[in-house]
Short mmCIF file of C-alpha atoms in Angstrom, two decimals:
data_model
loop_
_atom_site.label_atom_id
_atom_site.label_comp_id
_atom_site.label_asym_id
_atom_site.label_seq_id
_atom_site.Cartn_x
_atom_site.Cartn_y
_atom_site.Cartn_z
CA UNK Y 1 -22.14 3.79 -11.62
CA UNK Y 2 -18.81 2.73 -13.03
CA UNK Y 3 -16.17 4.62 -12.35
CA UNK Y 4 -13.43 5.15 -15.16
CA UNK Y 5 -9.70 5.94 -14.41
CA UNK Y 6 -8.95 9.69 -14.83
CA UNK Y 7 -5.83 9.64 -17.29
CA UNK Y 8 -6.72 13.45 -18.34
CA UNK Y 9 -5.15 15.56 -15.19
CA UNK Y 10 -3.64 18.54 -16.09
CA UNK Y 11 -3.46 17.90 -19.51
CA UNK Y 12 -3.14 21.28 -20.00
CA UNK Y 13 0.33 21.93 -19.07
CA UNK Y 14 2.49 21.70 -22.23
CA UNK Y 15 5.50 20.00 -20.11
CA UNK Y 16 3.19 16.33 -20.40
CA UNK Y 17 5.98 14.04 -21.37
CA UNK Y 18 4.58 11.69 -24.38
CA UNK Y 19 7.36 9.17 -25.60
CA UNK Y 20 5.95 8.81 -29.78
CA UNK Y 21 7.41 5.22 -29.89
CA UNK Y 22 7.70 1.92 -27.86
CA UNK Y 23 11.55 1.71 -28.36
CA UNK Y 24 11.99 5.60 -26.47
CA UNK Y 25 10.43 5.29 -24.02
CA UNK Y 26 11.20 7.20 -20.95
CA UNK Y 27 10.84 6.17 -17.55
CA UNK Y 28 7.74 7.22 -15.49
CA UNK Y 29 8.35 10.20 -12.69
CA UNK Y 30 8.57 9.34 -8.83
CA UNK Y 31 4.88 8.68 -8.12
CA UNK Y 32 4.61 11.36 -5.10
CA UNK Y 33 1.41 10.45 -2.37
CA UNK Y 34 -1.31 13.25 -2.59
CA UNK Y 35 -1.97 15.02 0.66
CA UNK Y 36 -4.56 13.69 3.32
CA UNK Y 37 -7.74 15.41 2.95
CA UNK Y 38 -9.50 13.52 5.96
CA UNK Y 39 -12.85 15.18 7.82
CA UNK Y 40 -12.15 18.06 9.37
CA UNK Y 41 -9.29 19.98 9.97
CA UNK Y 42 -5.72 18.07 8.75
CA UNK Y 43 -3.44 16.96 11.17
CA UNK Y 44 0.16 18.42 11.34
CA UNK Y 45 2.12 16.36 8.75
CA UNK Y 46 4.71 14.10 10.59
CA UNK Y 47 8.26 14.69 9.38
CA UNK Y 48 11.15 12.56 9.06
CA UNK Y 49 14.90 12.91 10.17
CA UNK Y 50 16.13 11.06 7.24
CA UNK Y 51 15.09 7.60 5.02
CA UNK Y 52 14.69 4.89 6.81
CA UNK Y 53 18.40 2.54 5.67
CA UNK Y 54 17.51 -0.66 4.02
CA UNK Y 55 16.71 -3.53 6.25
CA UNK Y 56 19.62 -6.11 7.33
CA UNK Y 57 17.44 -8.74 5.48
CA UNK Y 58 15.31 -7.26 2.77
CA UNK Y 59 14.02 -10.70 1.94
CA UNK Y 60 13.15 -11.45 5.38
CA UNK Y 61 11.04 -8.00 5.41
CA UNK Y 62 9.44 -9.02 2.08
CA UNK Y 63 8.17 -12.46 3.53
CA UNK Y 64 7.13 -10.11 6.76
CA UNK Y 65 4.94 -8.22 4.56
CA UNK Y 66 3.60 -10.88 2.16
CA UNK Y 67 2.18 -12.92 5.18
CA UNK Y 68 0.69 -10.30 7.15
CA UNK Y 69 -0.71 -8.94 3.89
CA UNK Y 70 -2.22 -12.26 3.44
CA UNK Y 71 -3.46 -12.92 6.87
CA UNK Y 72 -5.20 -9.55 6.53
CA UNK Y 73 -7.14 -9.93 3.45
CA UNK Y 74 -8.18 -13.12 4.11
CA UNK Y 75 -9.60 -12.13 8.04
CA UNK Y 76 -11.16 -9.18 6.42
CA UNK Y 77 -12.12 -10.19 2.80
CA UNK Y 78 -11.39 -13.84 1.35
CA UNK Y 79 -12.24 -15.16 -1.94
CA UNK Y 80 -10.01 -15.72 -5.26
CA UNK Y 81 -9.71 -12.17 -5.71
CA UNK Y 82 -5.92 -11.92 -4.79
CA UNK Y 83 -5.67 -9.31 -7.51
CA UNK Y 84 -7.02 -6.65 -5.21
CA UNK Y 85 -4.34 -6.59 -2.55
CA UNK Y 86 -1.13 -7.81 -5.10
CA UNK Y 87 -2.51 -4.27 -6.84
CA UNK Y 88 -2.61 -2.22 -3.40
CA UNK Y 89 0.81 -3.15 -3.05
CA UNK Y 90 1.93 -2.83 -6.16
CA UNK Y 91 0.15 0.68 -6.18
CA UNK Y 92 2.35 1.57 -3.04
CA UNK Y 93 5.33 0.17 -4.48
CA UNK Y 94 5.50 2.74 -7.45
CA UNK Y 95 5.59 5.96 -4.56
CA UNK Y 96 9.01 7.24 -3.89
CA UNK Y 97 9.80 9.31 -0.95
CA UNK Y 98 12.23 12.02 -2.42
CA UNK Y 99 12.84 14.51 0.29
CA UNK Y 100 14.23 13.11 3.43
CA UNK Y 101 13.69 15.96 5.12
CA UNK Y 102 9.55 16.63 3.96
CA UNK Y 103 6.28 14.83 5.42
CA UNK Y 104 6.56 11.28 6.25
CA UNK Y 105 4.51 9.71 3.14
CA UNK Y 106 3.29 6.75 5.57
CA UNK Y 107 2.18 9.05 7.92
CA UNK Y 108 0.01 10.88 4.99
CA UNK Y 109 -1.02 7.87 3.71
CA UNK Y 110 -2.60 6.66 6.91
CA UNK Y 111 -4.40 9.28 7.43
CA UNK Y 112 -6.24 9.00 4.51
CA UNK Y 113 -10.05 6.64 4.66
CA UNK Y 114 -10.57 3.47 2.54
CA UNK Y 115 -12.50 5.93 -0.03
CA UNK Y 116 -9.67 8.39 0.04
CA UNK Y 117 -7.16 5.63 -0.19
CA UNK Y 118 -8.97 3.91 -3.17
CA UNK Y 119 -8.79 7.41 -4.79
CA UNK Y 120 -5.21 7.90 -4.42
CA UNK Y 121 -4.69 4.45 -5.95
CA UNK Y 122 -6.07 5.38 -9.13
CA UNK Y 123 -4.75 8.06 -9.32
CA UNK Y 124 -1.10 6.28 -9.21
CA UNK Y 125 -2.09 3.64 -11.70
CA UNK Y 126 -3.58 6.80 -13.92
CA UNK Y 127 -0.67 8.65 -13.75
CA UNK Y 128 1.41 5.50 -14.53
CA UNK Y 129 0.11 5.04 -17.38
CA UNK Y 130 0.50 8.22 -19.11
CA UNK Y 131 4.12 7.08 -18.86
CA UNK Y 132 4.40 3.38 -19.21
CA UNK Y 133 1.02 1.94 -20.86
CA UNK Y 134 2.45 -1.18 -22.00
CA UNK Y 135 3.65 -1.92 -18.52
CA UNK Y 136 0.16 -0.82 -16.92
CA UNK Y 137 -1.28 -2.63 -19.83
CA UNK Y 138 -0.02 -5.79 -18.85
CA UNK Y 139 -0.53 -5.26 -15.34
CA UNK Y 140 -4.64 -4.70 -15.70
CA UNK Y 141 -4.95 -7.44 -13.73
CA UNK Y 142 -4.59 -5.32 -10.75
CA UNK Y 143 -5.95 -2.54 -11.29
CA UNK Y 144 -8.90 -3.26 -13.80
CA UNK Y 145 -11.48 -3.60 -10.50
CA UNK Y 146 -10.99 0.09 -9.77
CA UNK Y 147 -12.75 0.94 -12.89
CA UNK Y 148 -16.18 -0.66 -10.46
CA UNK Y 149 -17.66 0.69 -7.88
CA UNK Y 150 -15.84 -0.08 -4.89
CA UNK Y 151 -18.12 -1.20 -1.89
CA UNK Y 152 -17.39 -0.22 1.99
CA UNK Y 153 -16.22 -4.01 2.86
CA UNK Y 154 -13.70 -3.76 -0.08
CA UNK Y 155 -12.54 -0.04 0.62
CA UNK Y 156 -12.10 -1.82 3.97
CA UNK Y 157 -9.88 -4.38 3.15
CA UNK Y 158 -7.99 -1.57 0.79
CA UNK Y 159 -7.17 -0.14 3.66
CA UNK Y 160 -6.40 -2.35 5.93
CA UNK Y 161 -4.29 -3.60 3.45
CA UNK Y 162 -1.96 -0.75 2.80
CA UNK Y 163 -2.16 0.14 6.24
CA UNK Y 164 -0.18 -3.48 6.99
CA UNK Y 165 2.20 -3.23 4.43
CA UNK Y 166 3.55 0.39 5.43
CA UNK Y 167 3.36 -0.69 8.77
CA UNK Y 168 5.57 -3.62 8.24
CA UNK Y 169 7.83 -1.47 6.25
CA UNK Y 170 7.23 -1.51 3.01
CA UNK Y 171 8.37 1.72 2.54
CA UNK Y 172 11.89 0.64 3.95
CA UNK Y 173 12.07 -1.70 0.87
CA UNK Y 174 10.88 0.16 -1.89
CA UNK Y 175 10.24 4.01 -1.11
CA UNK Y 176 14.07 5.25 -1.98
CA UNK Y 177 15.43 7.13 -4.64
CA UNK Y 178 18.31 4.91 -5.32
CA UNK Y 179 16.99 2.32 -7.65
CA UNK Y 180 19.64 -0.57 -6.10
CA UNK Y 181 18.21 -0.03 -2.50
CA UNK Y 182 14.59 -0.46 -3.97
CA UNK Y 183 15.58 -3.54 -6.31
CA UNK Y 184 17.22 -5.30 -3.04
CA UNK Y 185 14.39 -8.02 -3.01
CA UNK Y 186 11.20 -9.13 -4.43
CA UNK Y 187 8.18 -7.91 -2.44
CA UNK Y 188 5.18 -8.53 -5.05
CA UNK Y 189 6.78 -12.22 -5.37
CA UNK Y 190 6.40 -12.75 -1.80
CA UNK Y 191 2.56 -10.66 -1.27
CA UNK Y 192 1.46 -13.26 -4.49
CA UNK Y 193 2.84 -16.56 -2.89
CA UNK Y 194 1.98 -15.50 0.55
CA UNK Y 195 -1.76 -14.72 -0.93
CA UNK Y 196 -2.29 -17.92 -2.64
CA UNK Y 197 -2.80 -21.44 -1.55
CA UNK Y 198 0.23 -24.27 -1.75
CA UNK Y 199 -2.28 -26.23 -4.06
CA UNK Y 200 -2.80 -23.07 -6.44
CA UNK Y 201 0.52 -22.46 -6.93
CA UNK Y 202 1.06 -26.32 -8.20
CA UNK Y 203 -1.65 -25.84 -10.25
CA UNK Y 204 -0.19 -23.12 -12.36
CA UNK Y 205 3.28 -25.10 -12.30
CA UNK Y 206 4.80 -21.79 -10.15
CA UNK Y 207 7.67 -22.31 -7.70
CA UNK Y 208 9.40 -18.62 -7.76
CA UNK Y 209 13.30 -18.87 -6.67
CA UNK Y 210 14.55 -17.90 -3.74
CA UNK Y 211 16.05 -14.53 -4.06
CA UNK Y 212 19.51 -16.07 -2.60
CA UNK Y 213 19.60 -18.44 -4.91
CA UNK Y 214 18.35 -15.93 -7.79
CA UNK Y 215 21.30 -13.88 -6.82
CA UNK Y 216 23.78 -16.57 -7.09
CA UNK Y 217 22.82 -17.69 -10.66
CA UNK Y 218 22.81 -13.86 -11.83
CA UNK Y 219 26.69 -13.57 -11.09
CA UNK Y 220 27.20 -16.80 -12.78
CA UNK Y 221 25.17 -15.60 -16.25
CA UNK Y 222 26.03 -12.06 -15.78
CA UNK Y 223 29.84 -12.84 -15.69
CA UNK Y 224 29.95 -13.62 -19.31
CA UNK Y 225 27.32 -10.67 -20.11
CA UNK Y 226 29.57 -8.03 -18.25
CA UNK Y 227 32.83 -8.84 -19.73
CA UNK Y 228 30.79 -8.05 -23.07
CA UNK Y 229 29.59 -4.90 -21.88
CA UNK Y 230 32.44 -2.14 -23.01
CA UNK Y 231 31.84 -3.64 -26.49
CA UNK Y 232 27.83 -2.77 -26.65
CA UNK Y 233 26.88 -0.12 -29.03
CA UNK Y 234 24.77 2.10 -27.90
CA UNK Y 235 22.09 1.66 -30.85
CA UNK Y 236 19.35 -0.64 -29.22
CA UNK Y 237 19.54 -3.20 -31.85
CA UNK Y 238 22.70 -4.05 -30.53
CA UNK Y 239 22.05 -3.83 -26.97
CA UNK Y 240 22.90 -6.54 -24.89
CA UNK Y 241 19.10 -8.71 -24.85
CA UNK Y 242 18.41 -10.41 -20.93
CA UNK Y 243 15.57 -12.79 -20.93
CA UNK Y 244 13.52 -14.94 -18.86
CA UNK Y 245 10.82 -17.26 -20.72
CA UNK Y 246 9.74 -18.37 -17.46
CA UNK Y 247 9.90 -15.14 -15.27
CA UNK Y 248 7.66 -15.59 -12.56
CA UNK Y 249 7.39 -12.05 -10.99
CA UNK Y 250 11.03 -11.33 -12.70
CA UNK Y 251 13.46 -12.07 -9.76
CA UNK Y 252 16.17 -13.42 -12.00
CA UNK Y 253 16.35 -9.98 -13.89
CA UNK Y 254 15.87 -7.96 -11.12
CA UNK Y 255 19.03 -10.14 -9.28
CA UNK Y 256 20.70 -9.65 -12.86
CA UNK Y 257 20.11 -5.87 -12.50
CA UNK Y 258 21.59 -5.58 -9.74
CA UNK Y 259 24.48 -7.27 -10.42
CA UNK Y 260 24.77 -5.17 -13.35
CA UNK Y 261 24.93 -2.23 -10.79
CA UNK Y 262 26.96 -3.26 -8.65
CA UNK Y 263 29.61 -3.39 -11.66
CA UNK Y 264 29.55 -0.19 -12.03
CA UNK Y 265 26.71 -0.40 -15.46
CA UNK Y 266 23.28 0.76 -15.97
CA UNK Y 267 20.10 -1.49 -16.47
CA UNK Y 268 18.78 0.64 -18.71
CA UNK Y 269 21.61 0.17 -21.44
CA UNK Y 270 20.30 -3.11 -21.81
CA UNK Y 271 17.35 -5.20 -23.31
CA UNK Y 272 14.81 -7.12 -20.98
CA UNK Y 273 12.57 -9.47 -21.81
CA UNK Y 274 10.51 -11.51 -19.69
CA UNK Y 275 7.43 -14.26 -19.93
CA UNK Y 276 5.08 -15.79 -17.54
CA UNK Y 277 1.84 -17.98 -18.30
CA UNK Y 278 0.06 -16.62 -15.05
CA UNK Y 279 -0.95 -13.05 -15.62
CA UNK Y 280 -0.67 -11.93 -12.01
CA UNK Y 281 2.83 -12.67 -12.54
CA UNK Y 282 3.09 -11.47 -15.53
CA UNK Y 283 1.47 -7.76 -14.27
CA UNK Y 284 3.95 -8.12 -10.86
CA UNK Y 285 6.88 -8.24 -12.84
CA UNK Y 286 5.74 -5.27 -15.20
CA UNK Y 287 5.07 -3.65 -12.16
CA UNK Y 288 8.83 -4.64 -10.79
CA UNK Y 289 9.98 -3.43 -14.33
CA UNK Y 290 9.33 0.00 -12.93
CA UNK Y 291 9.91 -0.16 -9.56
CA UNK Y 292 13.25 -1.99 -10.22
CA UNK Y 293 14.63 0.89 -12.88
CA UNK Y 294 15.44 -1.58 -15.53
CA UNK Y 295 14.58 1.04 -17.92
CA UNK Y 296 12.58 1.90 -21.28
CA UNK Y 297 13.47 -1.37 -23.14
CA UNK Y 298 11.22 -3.73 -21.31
CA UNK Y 299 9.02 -6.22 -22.91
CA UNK Y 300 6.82 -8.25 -20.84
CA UNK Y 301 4.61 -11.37 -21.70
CA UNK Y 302 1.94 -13.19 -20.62
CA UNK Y 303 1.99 -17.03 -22.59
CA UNK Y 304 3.38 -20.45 -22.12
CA UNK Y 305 6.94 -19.65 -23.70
CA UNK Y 306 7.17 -23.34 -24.92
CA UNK Y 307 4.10 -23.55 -26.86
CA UNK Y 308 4.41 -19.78 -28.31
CA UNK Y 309 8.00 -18.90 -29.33
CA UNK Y 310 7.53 -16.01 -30.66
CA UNK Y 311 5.82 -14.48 -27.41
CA UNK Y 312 8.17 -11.60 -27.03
CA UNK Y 313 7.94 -9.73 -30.39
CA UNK Y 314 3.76 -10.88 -29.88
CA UNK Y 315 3.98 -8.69 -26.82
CA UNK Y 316 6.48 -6.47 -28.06
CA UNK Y 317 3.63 -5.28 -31.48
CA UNK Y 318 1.21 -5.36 -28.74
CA UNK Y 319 3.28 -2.49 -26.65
CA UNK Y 320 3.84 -1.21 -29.59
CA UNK Y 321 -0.28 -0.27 -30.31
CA UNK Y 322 -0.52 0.63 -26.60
CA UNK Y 323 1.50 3.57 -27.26
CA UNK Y 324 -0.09 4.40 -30.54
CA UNK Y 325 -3.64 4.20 -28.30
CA UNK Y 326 -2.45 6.37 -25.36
CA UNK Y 327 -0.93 8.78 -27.95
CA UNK Y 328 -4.39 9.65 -29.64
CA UNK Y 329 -6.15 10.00 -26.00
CA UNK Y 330 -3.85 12.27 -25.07
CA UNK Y 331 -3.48 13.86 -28.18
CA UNK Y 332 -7.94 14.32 -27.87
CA UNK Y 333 -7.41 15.26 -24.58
CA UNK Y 334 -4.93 17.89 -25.08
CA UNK Y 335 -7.23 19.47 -27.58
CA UNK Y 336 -10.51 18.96 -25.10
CA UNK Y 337 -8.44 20.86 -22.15
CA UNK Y 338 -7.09 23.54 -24.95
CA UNK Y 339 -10.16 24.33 -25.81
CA UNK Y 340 -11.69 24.56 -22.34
CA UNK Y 341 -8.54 26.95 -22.00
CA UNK Y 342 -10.03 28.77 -24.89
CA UNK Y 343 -13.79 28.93 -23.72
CA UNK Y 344 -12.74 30.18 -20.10
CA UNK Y 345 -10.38 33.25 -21.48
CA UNK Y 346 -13.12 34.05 -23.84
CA UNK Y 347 -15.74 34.07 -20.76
CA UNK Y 348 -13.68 35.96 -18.80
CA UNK Y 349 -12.98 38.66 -21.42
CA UNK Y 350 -16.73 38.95 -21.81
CA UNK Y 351 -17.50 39.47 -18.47
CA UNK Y 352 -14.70 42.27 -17.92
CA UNK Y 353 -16.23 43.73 -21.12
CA UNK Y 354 -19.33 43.42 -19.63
#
């Protein structure tokens, strides 16, 4: 039986932030790790002293995790379905970690069994979109083969999966609170390469730059962006525009962010635009979109920016619709849960009257 993403959770509550229109909005909560709910009785949550500090080489940790990720799914899985893991990751890439002193989220994680763990991932990309549907739209790519049945070899390899990447540190990269420590490399950039062959990647005409090298051109562009900055208007029209028409997984912008940063500005005050012709790029650098904090004017496309021009306003009517769709489900479902609201007072004044 095909199983269907649950984007009606506690519909109920009236506090359900719904953003009416592409242009406002808002940035999706910390995505906080359920609790283990293994066989038998939990085990006393591990606690931590204090976030782990960023690694001396973040990019060095990234290409850590991308090969052993690799080398995983391959031993365990294989096939052309690189989709699967890039979406694990990307899954666990979206959970922040916002009390230093509460349960180590790793520790929870790994408790958890491949049908547990394949639970919880839903449940992030669910509760994801609510807040960001164009983003998750373009990202279905990794996430569309939860809406299957998942069989014990794949739930498996979930597993095994996320259990590498947290063990490598994943966490270290991408798990803080401060958006510049989690924006300090590229980690779905390197799990994608890593994941597919040296002859794929020429096929598709995809050579990602090195995040050094990234970083350099950023403070060459960004200097004449940033002098500009103090003269922005804060109407978005008129907001400073930063594209990419050939993005990869986005590590230009997300070097370009950081600059911004480290400049004392804020991502978010500015446009972003960015367009790849291979959609697992295209859905890793929506993903980095959020992980990275660029903010609620983000436009991502997948299309071969040459031959279609007019790719980001395409993508941009598209977002545009996604909204207007996730507005009337949640507007039904609000109703649905009000009305179950509704039927169980009723029932319950009954039976007292009873």
């Amino acid at each position: 039986m095909t199983q269907q993403l649950d984007l009606f959770a506690d519909l109920a509550a009236d506090n359900t932030p719904v953003p009416s229109t592409f242009t406002t909005a808002p940035e999706p909560p910390a995505q906080r790790a359920p609790a283990p709910t293994p066989a038998g009785a939990a085990p006393q949550a591990a606690r931590r002293t204090g976030l782990p500090h960023l690694p001396a080489d973040p990019h060095g940790r990234a290409l850590e995790i991308g090969e052993a990720v690799a080398a995983r799914w391959h031993n365990l899985h294989g096939g052309s379905d690189i989709q699967v893991p890039i979406g694990v990751v990307a899954a666990l890439c979206l959970i922040r970690e916002k009390d230093p002193q509460g349960p180590d989220l790793r520790a929870q994680i790994l408790t958890q069994d491949g049908s547990q763990l394949v639970a919880m991932i839903r449940e992030i990309w669910s509760t994801q979109w609510i807040y960001r549907p164009d983003l998750i739209e373009r990202a279905r790519i990794l996430h569309e083969w939860l809406n299957d049945d998942v069989d014990h070899r794949r739930e498996t390899a979930v597993r095994a999966v996320a259990e590498t990447a947290l063990k490598r540190g994943l966490f270290d990269l991408t798990a803080h609170e401060d958006p510049y420590l989690r924006s300090a490399t590229d980690v779905l950039s390197l799990v994608m390469t890593s994941l597919r062959s040296s002859g794929a990647r020429k096929g598709l005409g995809e050579y990602h730059t090195p995040a050094p090298v990234a970083e350099a051109m950023s403070e060459v562009v960004n200097h004449g962006i940033l002098a500009e900055v103090q003269l922005a208007v804060q109407d978005l029209k008129q907001r400073q525009h930063i594209h990419d028409p050939c993005a990869g997984s986005g590590g230009l912008l997300r070097a370009a962010a950081q600059s911004i940063r480290e400049r004392g500005g804020d991502p978010a005050d500015f446009r972003w635009s960015m367009v790849d012709i291979d959609p697992i790029a295209a859905a890793c650098a929506a993903v980095n979109a959020m992980v990275w904090s660029l903010g609620p004017h983000v436009t991502v496309a997948c299309a071969d920016a040459l031959a279609t021009p007019n790719a980001v306003e395409e993508a941009m009517e598209q977002a545009r619709a996604v909204f207007a769709h996730r507005d009337e489900v949640l507007g039904r479902a609000r109703i649905f849960a009000a009305l179950h609201q509704a039927q169980s007072l009723m029932d319950s004044a009954l039976a007292d009257a009873a």
